[in-house]
Amino acid sequence: MEVKRRLYTVDDVLELQGWDGHRDRKYELIHGELIEMSPANLLHGRLAGRLFRYFEDYAERRDLGAASVEAGFYSSDDRTTLLAPDVSFLSKTLLPDPEAFIFVGVMPDLAVEIKSPSDTMAELRRKSAIYLENGTQLVWIINPMKRTAEVCRLGEDGQFHSQTVERDGKLYGEDLLPGFELELRQLFSN
């Protein structure tokens, strides 16, 4: 006998987070698979807070869009994938009503995933590819243990490409946040 797995949608997650004791739980979806998210450690939270502050200050001064922390994003073409990057940037042209209590029906322009001790780089690269395949232009994977970052994008060939930025390097906002530069040393400073 074949056992059928249930595939979840964005609507299911909205319902789960409002009912039956699931209210305080956070979920992501990858191709219909429900993934419960655990709380972040202190370093993870501090790095996310710093990145949010850098993005938000930069974008607000230049009227480019808005940053967020752990907001839910999905592609309007795929309601079975819902991701909540640790930090994200969404350009002004894609920004929905910031007061709305909704998941955002587009993927962020820039998504940042901060590696937790329980994450593998392979998992984070897989997740980065999902972002990119669904409209995100740039993904940064921050590795606190190594104090490095990986910059991920789709190449002109449509294939996933990543480049490691060492601890003495910089991250750039490229076309999304023109002129934005962040030294990894600054991000990881005490």
Short mmCIF file of C-alpha atoms in Angstrom, two decimals:
data_model
loop_
_atom_site.label_atom_id
_atom_site.label_comp_id
_atom_site.label_asym_id
_atom_site.label_seq_id
_atom_site.Cartn_x
_atom_site.Cartn_y
_atom_site.Cartn_z
CA MET A 1 0.00 0.00 0.00
CA GLU A 2 1.33 3.41 -0.96
CA VAL A 3 1.40 6.01 1.80
CA LYS A 4 0.52 9.47 0.57
CA ARG A 5 2.33 12.44 2.01
CA ARG A 6 0.42 15.61 2.43
CA LEU A 7 1.70 18.59 0.49
CA TYR A 8 1.18 21.87 2.30
CA THR A 9 0.58 25.31 0.81
CA VAL A 10 1.06 28.90 1.94
CA ASP A 11 -2.61 28.93 2.98
CA ASP A 12 -2.04 25.90 5.23
CA VAL A 13 0.83 27.68 6.98
CA LEU A 14 -1.34 30.75 7.55
CA GLU A 15 -3.98 28.51 9.10
CA LEU A 16 -1.49 26.52 11.21
CA GLN A 17 0.03 29.64 12.68
CA GLY A 18 -3.32 30.85 13.89
CA TRP A 19 -4.95 27.77 15.36
CA ASP A 20 -4.67 24.76 17.64
CA GLY A 21 -1.61 25.65 19.68
CA HIS A 22 0.60 26.25 16.64
CA ARG A 23 0.35 30.00 17.06
CA ASP A 24 3.91 30.44 18.35
CA ARG A 25 5.52 28.09 15.86
CA LYS A 26 7.23 29.23 12.69
CA TYR A 27 7.27 27.24 9.49
CA GLU A 28 8.81 27.27 6.06
CA LEU A 29 7.69 25.20 3.10
CA ILE A 30 9.89 23.64 0.47
CA HIS A 31 7.94 22.01 -2.36
CA GLY A 32 5.01 21.31 -0.03
CA GLU A 33 7.08 19.89 2.83
CA LEU A 34 6.37 21.63 6.14
CA ILE A 35 9.53 22.56 8.04
CA GLU A 36 9.29 23.81 11.60
CA MET A 37 11.86 26.48 12.42
CA SER A 38 13.61 26.54 15.76
CA PRO A 39 14.62 29.75 17.56
CA ALA A 40 17.96 31.29 16.62
CA ASN A 41 20.94 31.50 18.95
CA LEU A 42 22.20 34.86 20.24
CA LEU A 43 25.00 35.30 17.68
CA HIS A 44 22.61 34.47 14.86
CA GLY A 45 20.12 37.03 16.16
CA ARG A 46 22.75 39.73 16.55
CA LEU A 47 24.08 39.19 13.03
CA ALA A 48 20.55 39.31 11.60
CA GLY A 49 19.87 42.50 13.55
CA ARG A 50 23.03 44.16 12.27
CA LEU A 51 22.35 43.20 8.67
CA PHE A 52 18.77 44.43 8.95
CA ARG A 53 19.97 47.75 10.36
CA TYR A 54 22.58 48.19 7.61
CA PHE A 55 20.07 47.35 4.85
CA GLU A 56 17.21 49.38 6.29
CA ASP A 57 19.32 52.49 6.96
CA TYR A 58 20.89 52.37 3.50
CA ALA A 59 17.65 51.66 1.63
CA GLU A 60 15.57 54.17 3.58
CA ARG A 61 18.04 57.04 2.99
CA ARG A 62 17.94 56.34 -0.75
CA ASP A 63 14.25 55.39 -1.00
CA LEU A 64 15.15 52.00 -2.51
CA GLY A 65 12.80 49.67 -0.65
CA ALA A 66 12.69 47.94 2.71
CA ALA A 67 14.48 45.30 4.73
CA SER A 68 12.87 42.69 6.93
CA VAL A 69 13.76 39.91 9.34
CA GLU A 70 12.20 36.46 8.98
CA ALA A 71 9.32 37.66 6.80
CA GLY A 72 7.59 34.96 4.74
CA PHE A 73 8.02 35.07 0.95
CA TYR A 74 6.59 32.86 -1.78
CA SER A 75 6.42 33.01 -5.55
CA SER A 76 2.96 33.65 -6.94
CA ASP A 77 3.71 30.75 -9.31
CA ASP A 78 4.37 28.29 -6.45
CA ARG A 79 2.24 28.32 -3.32
CA THR A 80 3.99 25.18 -2.03
CA THR A 81 7.23 27.00 -1.22
CA LEU A 82 7.37 29.61 1.53
CA LEU A 83 10.74 30.82 2.75
CA ALA A 84 11.63 33.15 5.61
CA PRO A 85 15.16 34.44 5.11
CA ASP A 86 16.97 35.61 8.21
CA VAL A 87 17.23 39.04 6.57
CA SER A 88 15.90 40.26 3.26
CA PHE A 89 15.64 43.30 1.06
CA LEU A 90 12.71 43.98 -1.24
CA SER A 91 12.92 46.82 -3.75
CA LYS A 92 10.37 49.60 -3.69
CA THR A 93 8.83 48.41 -6.97
CA LEU A 94 7.93 45.02 -5.44
CA LEU A 95 7.08 46.18 -1.93
CA PRO A 96 3.48 45.45 -0.90
CA ASP A 97 1.65 47.46 1.74
CA PRO A 98 4.13 47.31 4.65
CA GLU A 99 1.24 47.34 7.13
CA ALA A 100 -0.41 44.22 5.68
CA PHE A 101 -0.45 41.04 7.76
CA ILE A 102 0.40 38.77 4.86
CA PHE A 103 3.17 36.67 3.48
CA VAL A 104 4.72 38.43 0.49
CA GLY A 105 3.69 37.01 -2.89
CA VAL A 106 7.14 37.51 -4.46
CA MET A 107 10.58 36.39 -3.40
CA PRO A 108 12.88 39.07 -1.98
CA ASP A 109 15.41 40.71 -4.24
CA LEU A 110 18.16 39.89 -1.74
CA ALA A 111 17.93 37.06 0.80
CA VAL A 112 20.40 36.39 3.61
CA GLU A 113 20.65 33.05 5.36
CA ILE A 114 22.83 32.85 8.47
CA LYS A 115 24.27 29.38 9.04
CA SER A 116 23.16 27.81 12.29
CA PRO A 117 25.15 24.97 13.88
CA SER A 118 22.45 22.52 12.73
CA ASP A 119 22.61 23.69 9.08
CA THR A 120 24.87 22.19 6.45
CA MET A 121 26.26 24.30 3.64
CA ALA A 122 24.64 21.87 1.18
CA GLU A 123 21.21 22.58 2.72
CA LEU A 124 21.78 26.32 2.58
CA ARG A 125 22.94 26.16 -1.03
CA ARG A 126 19.84 24.12 -1.91
CA LYS A 127 17.67 26.74 -0.25
CA SER A 128 19.60 29.51 -2.02
CA ALA A 129 18.94 27.83 -5.37
CA ILE A 130 15.21 27.76 -4.55
CA TYR A 131 15.25 31.50 -3.83
CA LEU A 132 17.10 32.21 -7.07
CA GLU A 133 14.89 29.94 -9.20
CA ASN A 134 11.86 31.82 -7.88
CA GLY A 135 12.99 35.39 -8.57
CA THR A 136 15.55 36.37 -5.93
CA GLN A 137 18.52 38.04 -7.59
CA LEU A 138 21.16 37.59 -4.90
CA VAL A 139 21.60 35.36 -1.83
CA TRP A 140 24.22 35.74 0.88
CA ILE A 141 24.99 32.80 3.13
CA ILE A 142 26.73 34.05 6.26
CA ASN A 143 28.93 31.52 8.07
CA PRO A 144 29.54 32.84 11.62
CA MET A 145 31.89 30.00 12.60
CA LYS A 146 34.30 30.74 9.75
CA ARG A 147 33.48 34.46 9.59
CA THR A 148 32.98 34.14 5.84
CA ALA A 149 30.12 34.59 3.42
CA GLU A 150 29.05 32.91 0.23
CA VAL A 151 27.47 35.01 -2.52
CA CYS A 152 25.01 33.02 -4.64
CA ARG A 153 23.36 33.91 -7.92
CA LEU A 154 22.20 32.34 -11.15
CA GLY A 155 24.69 32.73 -13.95
CA GLU A 156 23.85 33.71 -17.50
CA ASP A 157 23.64 29.97 -18.15
CA GLY A 158 20.81 29.72 -15.59
CA GLN A 159 22.97 27.57 -13.32
CA PHE A 160 23.63 28.13 -9.63
CA HIS A 161 26.97 29.81 -8.92
CA SER A 162 28.52 30.77 -5.61
CA GLN A 163 31.63 32.61 -4.57
CA THR A 164 33.21 32.64 -1.12
CA VAL A 165 34.08 35.97 0.46
CA GLU A 166 36.83 35.52 3.03
CA ARG A 167 36.86 37.22 6.43
CA ASP A 168 38.87 40.20 5.14
CA GLY A 169 36.52 40.69 2.15
CA LYS A 170 33.44 42.77 1.42
CA LEU A 171 29.85 42.11 0.43
CA TYR A 172 28.31 44.39 -2.19
CA GLY A 173 24.71 45.44 -2.83
CA GLU A 174 25.32 45.29 -6.56
CA ASP A 175 22.38 46.63 -8.62
CA LEU A 176 19.92 46.07 -5.77
CA LEU A 177 21.56 48.41 -3.26
CA PRO A 178 23.87 50.47 -5.49
CA GLY A 179 26.98 51.60 -3.65
CA PHE A 180 26.31 49.43 -0.59
CA GLU A 181 29.46 47.79 0.78
CA LEU A 182 29.87 45.79 3.96
CA GLU A 183 33.20 44.57 5.26
CA LEU A 184 32.83 41.17 6.88
CA ARG A 185 35.13 42.41 9.64
CA GLN A 186 32.52 45.09 10.41
CA LEU A 187 29.68 42.54 10.47
CA PHE A 188 31.53 40.25 12.85
CA SER A 189 32.91 42.97 15.12
CA ASN A 190 32.06 42.66 18.81
#
